[in-house]
mmCIF file of C-alpha atoms in Angstrom:
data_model
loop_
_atom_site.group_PDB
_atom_site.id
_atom_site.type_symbol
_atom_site.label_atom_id
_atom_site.label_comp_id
_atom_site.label_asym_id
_atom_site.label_seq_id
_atom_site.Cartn_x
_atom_site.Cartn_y
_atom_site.Cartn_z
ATOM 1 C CA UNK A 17 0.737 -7.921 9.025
ATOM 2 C CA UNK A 18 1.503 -11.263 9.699
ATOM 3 C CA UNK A 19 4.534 -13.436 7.649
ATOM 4 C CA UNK A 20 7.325 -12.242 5.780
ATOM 5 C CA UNK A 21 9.710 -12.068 2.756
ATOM 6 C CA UNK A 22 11.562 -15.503 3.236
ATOM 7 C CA UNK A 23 13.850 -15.152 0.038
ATOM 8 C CA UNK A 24 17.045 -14.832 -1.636
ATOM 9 C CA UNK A 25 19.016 -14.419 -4.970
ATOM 10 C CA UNK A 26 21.480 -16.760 -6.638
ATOM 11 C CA UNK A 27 24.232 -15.283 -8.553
ATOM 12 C CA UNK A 28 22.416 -15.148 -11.463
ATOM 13 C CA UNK A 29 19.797 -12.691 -10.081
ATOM 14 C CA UNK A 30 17.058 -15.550 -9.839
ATOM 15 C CA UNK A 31 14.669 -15.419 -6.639
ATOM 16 C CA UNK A 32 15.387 -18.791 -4.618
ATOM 17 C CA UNK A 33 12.241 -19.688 -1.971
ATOM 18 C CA UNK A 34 13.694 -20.475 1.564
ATOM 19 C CA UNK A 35 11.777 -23.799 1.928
ATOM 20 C CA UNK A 36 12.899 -23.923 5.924
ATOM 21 C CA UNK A 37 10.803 -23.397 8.273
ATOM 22 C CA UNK A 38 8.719 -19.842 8.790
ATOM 23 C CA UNK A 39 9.121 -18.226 11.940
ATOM 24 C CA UNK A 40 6.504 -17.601 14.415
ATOM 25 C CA UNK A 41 6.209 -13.943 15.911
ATOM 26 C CA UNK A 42 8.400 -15.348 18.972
ATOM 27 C CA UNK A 43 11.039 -16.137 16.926
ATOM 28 C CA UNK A 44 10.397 -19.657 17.446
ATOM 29 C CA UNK A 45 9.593 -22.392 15.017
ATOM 30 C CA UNK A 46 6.006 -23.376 14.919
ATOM 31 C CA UNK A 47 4.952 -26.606 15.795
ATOM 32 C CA UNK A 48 3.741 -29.335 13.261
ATOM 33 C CA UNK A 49 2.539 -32.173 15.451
ATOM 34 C CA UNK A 50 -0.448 -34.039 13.788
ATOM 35 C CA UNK A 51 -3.766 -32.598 14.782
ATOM 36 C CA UNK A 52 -2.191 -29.183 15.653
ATOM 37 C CA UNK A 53 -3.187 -27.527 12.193
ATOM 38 C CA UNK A 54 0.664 -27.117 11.754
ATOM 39 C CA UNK A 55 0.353 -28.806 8.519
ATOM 40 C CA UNK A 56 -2.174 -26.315 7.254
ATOM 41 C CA UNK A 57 0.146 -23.919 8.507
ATOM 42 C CA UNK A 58 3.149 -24.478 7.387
ATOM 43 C CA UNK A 59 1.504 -25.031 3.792
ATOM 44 C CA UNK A 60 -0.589 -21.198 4.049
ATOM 45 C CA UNK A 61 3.508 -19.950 4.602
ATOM 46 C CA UNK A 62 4.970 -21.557 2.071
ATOM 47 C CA UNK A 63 1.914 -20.090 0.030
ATOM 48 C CA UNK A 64 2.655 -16.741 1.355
ATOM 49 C CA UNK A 65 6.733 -17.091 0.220
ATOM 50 C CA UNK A 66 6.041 -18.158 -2.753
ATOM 51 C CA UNK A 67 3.693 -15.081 -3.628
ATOM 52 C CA UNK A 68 5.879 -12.780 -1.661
ATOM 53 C CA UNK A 69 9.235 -14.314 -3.529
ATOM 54 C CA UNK A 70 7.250 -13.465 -7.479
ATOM 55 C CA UNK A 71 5.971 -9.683 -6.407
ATOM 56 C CA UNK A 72 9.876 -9.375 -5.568
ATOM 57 C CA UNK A 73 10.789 -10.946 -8.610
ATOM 58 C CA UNK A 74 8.101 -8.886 -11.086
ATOM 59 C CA UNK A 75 9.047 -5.698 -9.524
ATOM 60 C CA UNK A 76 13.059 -6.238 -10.090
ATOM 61 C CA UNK A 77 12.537 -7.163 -13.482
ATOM 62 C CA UNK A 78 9.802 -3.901 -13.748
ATOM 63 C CA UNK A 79 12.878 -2.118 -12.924
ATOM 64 C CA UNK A 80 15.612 -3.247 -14.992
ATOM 65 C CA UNK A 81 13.628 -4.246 -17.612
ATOM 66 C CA UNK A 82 10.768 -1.623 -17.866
ATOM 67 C CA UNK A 83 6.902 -2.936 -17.373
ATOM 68 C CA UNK A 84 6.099 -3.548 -20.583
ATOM 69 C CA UNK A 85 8.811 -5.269 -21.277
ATOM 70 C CA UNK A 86 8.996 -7.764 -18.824
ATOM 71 C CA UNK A 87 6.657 -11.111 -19.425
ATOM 72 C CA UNK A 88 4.881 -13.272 -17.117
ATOM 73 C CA UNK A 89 7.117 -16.049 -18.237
ATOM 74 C CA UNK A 90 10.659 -14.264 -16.989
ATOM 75 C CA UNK A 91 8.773 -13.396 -13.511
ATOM 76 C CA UNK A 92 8.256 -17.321 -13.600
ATOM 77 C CA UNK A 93 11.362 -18.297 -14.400
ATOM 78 C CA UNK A 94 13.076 -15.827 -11.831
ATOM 79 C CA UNK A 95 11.172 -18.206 -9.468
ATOM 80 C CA UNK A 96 11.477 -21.451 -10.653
ATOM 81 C CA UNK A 97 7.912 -21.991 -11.019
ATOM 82 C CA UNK A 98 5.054 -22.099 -13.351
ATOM 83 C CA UNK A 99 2.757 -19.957 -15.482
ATOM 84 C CA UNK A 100 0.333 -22.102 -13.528
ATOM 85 C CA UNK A 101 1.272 -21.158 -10.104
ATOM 86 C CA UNK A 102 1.755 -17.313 -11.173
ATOM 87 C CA UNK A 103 -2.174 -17.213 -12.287
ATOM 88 C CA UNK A 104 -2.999 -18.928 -8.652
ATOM 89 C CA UNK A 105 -1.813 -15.704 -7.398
ATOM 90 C CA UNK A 106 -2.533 -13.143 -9.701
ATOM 91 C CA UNK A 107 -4.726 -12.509 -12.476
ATOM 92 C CA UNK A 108 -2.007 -10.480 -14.846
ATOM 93 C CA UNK A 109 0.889 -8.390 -14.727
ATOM 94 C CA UNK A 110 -0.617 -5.351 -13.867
ATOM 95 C CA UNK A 111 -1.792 -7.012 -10.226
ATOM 96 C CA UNK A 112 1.508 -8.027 -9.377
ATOM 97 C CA UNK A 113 2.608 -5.006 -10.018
ATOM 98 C CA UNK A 114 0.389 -3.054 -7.529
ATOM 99 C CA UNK A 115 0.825 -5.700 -4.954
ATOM 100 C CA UNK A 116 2.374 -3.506 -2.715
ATOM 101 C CA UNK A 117 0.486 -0.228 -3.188
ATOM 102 C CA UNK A 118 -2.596 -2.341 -2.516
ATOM 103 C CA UNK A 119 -0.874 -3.891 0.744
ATOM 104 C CA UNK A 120 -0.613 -0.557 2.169
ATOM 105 C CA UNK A 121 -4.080 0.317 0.875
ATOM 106 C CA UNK A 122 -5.737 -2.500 2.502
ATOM 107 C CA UNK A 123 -3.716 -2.079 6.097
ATOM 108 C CA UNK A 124 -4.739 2.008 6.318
ATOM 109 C CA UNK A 125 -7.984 1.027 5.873
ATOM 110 C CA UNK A 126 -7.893 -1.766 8.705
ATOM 111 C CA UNK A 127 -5.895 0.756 10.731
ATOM 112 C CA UNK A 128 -8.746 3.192 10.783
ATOM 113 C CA UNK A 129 -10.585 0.767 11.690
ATOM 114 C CA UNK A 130 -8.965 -0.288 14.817
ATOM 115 C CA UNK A 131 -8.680 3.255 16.448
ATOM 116 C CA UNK A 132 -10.362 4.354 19.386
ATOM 117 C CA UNK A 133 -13.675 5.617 18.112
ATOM 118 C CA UNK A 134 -13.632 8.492 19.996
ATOM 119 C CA UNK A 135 -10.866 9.817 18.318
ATOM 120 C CA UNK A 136 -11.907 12.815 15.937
ATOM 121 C CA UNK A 137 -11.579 11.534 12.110
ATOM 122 C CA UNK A 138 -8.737 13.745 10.996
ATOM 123 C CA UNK A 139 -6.496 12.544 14.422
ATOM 124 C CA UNK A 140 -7.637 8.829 13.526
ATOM 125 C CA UNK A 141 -6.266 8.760 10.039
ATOM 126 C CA UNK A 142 -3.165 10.723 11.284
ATOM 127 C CA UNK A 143 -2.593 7.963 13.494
ATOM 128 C CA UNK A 144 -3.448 5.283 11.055
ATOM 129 C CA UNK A 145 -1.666 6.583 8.296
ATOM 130 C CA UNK A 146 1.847 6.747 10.951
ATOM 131 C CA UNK A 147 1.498 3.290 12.097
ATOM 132 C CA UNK A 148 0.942 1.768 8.800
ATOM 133 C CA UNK A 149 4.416 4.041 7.704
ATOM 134 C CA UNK A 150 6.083 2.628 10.589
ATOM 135 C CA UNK A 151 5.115 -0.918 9.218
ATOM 136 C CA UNK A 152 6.150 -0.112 5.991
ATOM 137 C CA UNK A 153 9.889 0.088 7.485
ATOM 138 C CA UNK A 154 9.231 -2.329 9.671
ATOM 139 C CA UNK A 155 7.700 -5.173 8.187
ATOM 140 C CA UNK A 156 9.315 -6.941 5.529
ATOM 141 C CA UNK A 157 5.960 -8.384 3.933
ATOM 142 C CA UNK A 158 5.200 -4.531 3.110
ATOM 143 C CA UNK A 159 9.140 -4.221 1.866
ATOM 144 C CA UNK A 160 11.222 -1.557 2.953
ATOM 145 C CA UNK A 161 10.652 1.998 1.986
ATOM 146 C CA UNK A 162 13.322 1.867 -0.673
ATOM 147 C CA UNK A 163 10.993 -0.455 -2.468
ATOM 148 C CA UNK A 164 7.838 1.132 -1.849
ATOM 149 C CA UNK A 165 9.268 3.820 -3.170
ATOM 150 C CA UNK A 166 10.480 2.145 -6.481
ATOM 151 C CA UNK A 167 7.278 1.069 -7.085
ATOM 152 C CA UNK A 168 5.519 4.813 -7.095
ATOM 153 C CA UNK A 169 7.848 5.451 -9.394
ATOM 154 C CA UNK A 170 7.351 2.449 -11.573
ATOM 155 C CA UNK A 171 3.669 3.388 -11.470
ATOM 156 C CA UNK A 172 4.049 6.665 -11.867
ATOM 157 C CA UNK A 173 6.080 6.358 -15.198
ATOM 158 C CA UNK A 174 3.789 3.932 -16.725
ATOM 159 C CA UNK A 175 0.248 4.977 -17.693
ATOM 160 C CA UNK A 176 -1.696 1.640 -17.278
ATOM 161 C CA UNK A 177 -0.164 0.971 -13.929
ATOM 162 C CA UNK A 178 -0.760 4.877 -13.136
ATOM 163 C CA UNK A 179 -4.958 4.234 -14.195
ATOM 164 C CA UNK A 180 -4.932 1.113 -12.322
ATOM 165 C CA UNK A 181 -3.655 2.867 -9.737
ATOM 166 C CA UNK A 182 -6.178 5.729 -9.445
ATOM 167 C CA UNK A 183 -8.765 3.237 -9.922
ATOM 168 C CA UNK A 184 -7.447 1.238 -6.436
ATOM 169 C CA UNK A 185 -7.314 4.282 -4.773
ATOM 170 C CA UNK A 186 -11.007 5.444 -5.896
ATOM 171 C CA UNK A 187 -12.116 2.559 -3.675
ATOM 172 C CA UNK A 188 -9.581 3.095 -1.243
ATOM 173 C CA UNK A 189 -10.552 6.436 -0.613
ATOM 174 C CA UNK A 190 -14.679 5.105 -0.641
ATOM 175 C CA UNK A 191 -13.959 2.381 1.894
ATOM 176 C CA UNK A 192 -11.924 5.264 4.335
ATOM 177 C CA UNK A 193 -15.137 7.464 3.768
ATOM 178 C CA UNK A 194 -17.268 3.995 4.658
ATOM 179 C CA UNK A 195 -15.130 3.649 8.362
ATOM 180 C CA UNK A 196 -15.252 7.384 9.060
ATOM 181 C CA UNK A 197 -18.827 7.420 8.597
ATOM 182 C CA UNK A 198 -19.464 3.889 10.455
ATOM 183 C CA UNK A 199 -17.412 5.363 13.346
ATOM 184 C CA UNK A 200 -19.408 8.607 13.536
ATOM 185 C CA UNK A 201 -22.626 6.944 13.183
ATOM 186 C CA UNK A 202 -23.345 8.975 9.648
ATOM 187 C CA UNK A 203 -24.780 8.207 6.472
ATOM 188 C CA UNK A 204 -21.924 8.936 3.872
ATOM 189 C CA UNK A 205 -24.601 9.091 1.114
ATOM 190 C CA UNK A 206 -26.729 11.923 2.988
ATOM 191 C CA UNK A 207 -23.747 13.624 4.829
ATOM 192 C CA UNK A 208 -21.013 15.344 2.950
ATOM 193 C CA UNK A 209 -18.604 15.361 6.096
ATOM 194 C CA UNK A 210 -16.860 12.060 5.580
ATOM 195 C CA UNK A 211 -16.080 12.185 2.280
ATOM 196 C CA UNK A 212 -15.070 15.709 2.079
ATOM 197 C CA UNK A 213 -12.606 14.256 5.514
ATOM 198 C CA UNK A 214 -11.360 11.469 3.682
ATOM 199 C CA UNK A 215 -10.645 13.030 0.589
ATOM 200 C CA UNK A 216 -8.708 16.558 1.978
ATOM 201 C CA UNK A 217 -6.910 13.821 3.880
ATOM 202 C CA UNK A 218 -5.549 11.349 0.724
ATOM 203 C CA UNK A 219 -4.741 15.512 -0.803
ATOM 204 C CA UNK A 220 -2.495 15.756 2.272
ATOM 205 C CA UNK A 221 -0.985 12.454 2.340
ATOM 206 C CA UNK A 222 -0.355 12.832 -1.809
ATOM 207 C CA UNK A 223 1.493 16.005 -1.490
ATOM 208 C CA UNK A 224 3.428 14.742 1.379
ATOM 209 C CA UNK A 225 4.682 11.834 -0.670
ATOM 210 C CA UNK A 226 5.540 13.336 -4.032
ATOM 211 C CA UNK A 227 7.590 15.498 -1.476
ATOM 212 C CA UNK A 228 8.999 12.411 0.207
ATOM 213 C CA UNK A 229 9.869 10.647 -2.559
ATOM 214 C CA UNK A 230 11.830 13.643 -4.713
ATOM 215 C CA UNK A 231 13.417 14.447 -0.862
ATOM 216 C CA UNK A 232 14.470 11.112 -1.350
ATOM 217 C CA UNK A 233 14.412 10.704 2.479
ATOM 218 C CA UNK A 234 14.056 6.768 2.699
ATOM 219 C CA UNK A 235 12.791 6.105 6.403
ATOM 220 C CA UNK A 236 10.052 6.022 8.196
ATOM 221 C CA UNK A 237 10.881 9.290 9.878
ATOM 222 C CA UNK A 238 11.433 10.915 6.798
ATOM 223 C CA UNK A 239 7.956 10.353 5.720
ATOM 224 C CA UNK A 240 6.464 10.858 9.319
ATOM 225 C CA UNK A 241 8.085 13.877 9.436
ATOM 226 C CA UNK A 242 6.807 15.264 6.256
ATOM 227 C CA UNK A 243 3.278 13.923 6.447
ATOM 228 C CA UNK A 244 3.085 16.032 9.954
ATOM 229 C CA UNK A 245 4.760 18.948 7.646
ATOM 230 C CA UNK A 246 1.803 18.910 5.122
ATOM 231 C CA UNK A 247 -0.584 18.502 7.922
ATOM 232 C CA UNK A 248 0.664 22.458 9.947
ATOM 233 C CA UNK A 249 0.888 23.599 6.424
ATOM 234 C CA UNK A 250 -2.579 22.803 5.642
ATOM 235 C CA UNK A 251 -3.693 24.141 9.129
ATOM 236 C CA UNK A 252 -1.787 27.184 8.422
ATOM 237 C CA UNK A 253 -3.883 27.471 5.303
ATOM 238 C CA UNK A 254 -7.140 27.579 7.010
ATOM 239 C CA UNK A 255 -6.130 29.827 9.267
ATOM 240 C CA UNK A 256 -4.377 32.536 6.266
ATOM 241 C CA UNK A 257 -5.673 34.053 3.165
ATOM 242 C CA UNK A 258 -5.487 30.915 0.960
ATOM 243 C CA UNK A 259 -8.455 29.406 2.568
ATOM 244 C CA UNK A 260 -9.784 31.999 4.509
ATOM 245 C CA UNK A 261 -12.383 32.695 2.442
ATOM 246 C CA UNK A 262 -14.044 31.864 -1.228
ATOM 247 C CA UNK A 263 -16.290 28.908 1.008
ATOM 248 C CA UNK A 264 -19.641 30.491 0.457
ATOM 249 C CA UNK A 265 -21.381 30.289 -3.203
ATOM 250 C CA UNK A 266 -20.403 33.164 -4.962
ATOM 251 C CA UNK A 267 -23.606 35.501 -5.218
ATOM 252 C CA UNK A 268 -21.450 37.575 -8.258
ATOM 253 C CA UNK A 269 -21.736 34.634 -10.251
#
């Protein structure tokens, strides 16, 4: 994903917005010559660091503070800008909140997208779900894994983030189900097989991360690592007694 976290704190704690110039993916400065569409440009990153600079800012106070008792006004003011602006971004608290959950969301979903579709489903969302880890590390609009990490927690110890939360990843999980059957040329409301797919997959990938996160192995390879752990473990359970049977209806019943 494109742009990044172009911000800092002032001894007081209080998120400062680099107004210099954003940085293209060369590492050069973009051009602003009239006619170019730098203009439009350079406004869409300021935009971006401004948004960027108050999900930073809510989630830091979220922390230290505790959800509920951290206002939209102190996000503001840890900004330097207005109630005003904060609305142009987001609706409420809750959304800044699960900015970054629904970041990551959002760029599995594209990522299953753009494999090859001739990939089977289950080695297309492996491979989705890695590179959108690696990015996770990697690119500093998704934050590092430290803070992604903070912010499960900060959901998970706050039950209207945690039922917004399930809610996002309802439609997550329909919108996965949506690509694997589009790839596979299916009908996901006449055939079972994506949706069953998609949703032994987000079981996986759950597990894996409660795991991750109590392991408390910050990296990307940490979380590789035990997302491919979760993935032999359920093949091993195919394969034993745990899931060897009990498939067919149970004619005892």
């Amino acid at each position: 994903m494109a742009g990044g976290i172009l911000a800092a704190k002032d001894g007081r704690g209080s998120v400062i917005v680099d107004q210099g110039a954003a940085r293209g993916t060369s590492g050069t400065t973009p051009a602003t010559a009239p006619g170019t569409g730098g203009a439009t440009g350079l406004r869409e990153r300021k935009k971006e660091r401004t948004r960027e600079a108050l999900v930073d800012a809510a989630l830091e106070l979220f922390s230290r503070k505790g959800y509920d008792a951290t206002t939209i006004d102190e996000i503001v003011a840890a900004v330097d800008v207005s109630r005003r602006t904060f609305f142009r971004y987001f609706p409420g608290k809750e959304e800044v909140a699960l900015a970054r959950a629904s970041e990551v969301e959002r760029s599995l979903v594209a990522a299953v997208g753009a494999r090859p579709v001739d990939e089977a489903p289950v080695v297309a969302l492996r491979r989705a779900t890695a590179s959108v880890m690696a990015a996770i590390a990697g690119d500093p609009k998704l934050g590092s894994t430290e803070a992604w990490v903070r912010t499960r927690r900060l959901i998970e110890g706050n039950p209207t983030l945690m039922a917004a939360s399930l809610r996002h990843a309802v439609e997550t999980e329909r919108l996965m189900t949506a690509e694997i059957a589009r790839r596979h040329g299916v009908d996901p409301h006449r055939d079972l097989r994506p949706a069953l797919t998609v949703g032994c997959f987000n079981a996986i990938v759950r597990v894996a991360m409660d795991d991750w996160t109590e392991r408390g192995q910050f990296d990307a390879d940490g979380i590789a690592a035990t997302i491919d752990e979760a993935w032999t473990a359920m093949s091993g359970l195919v394969g034993s007694g745990w899931l060897a049977t009990g498939w067919e209806p149970d004619s005892d019943r």
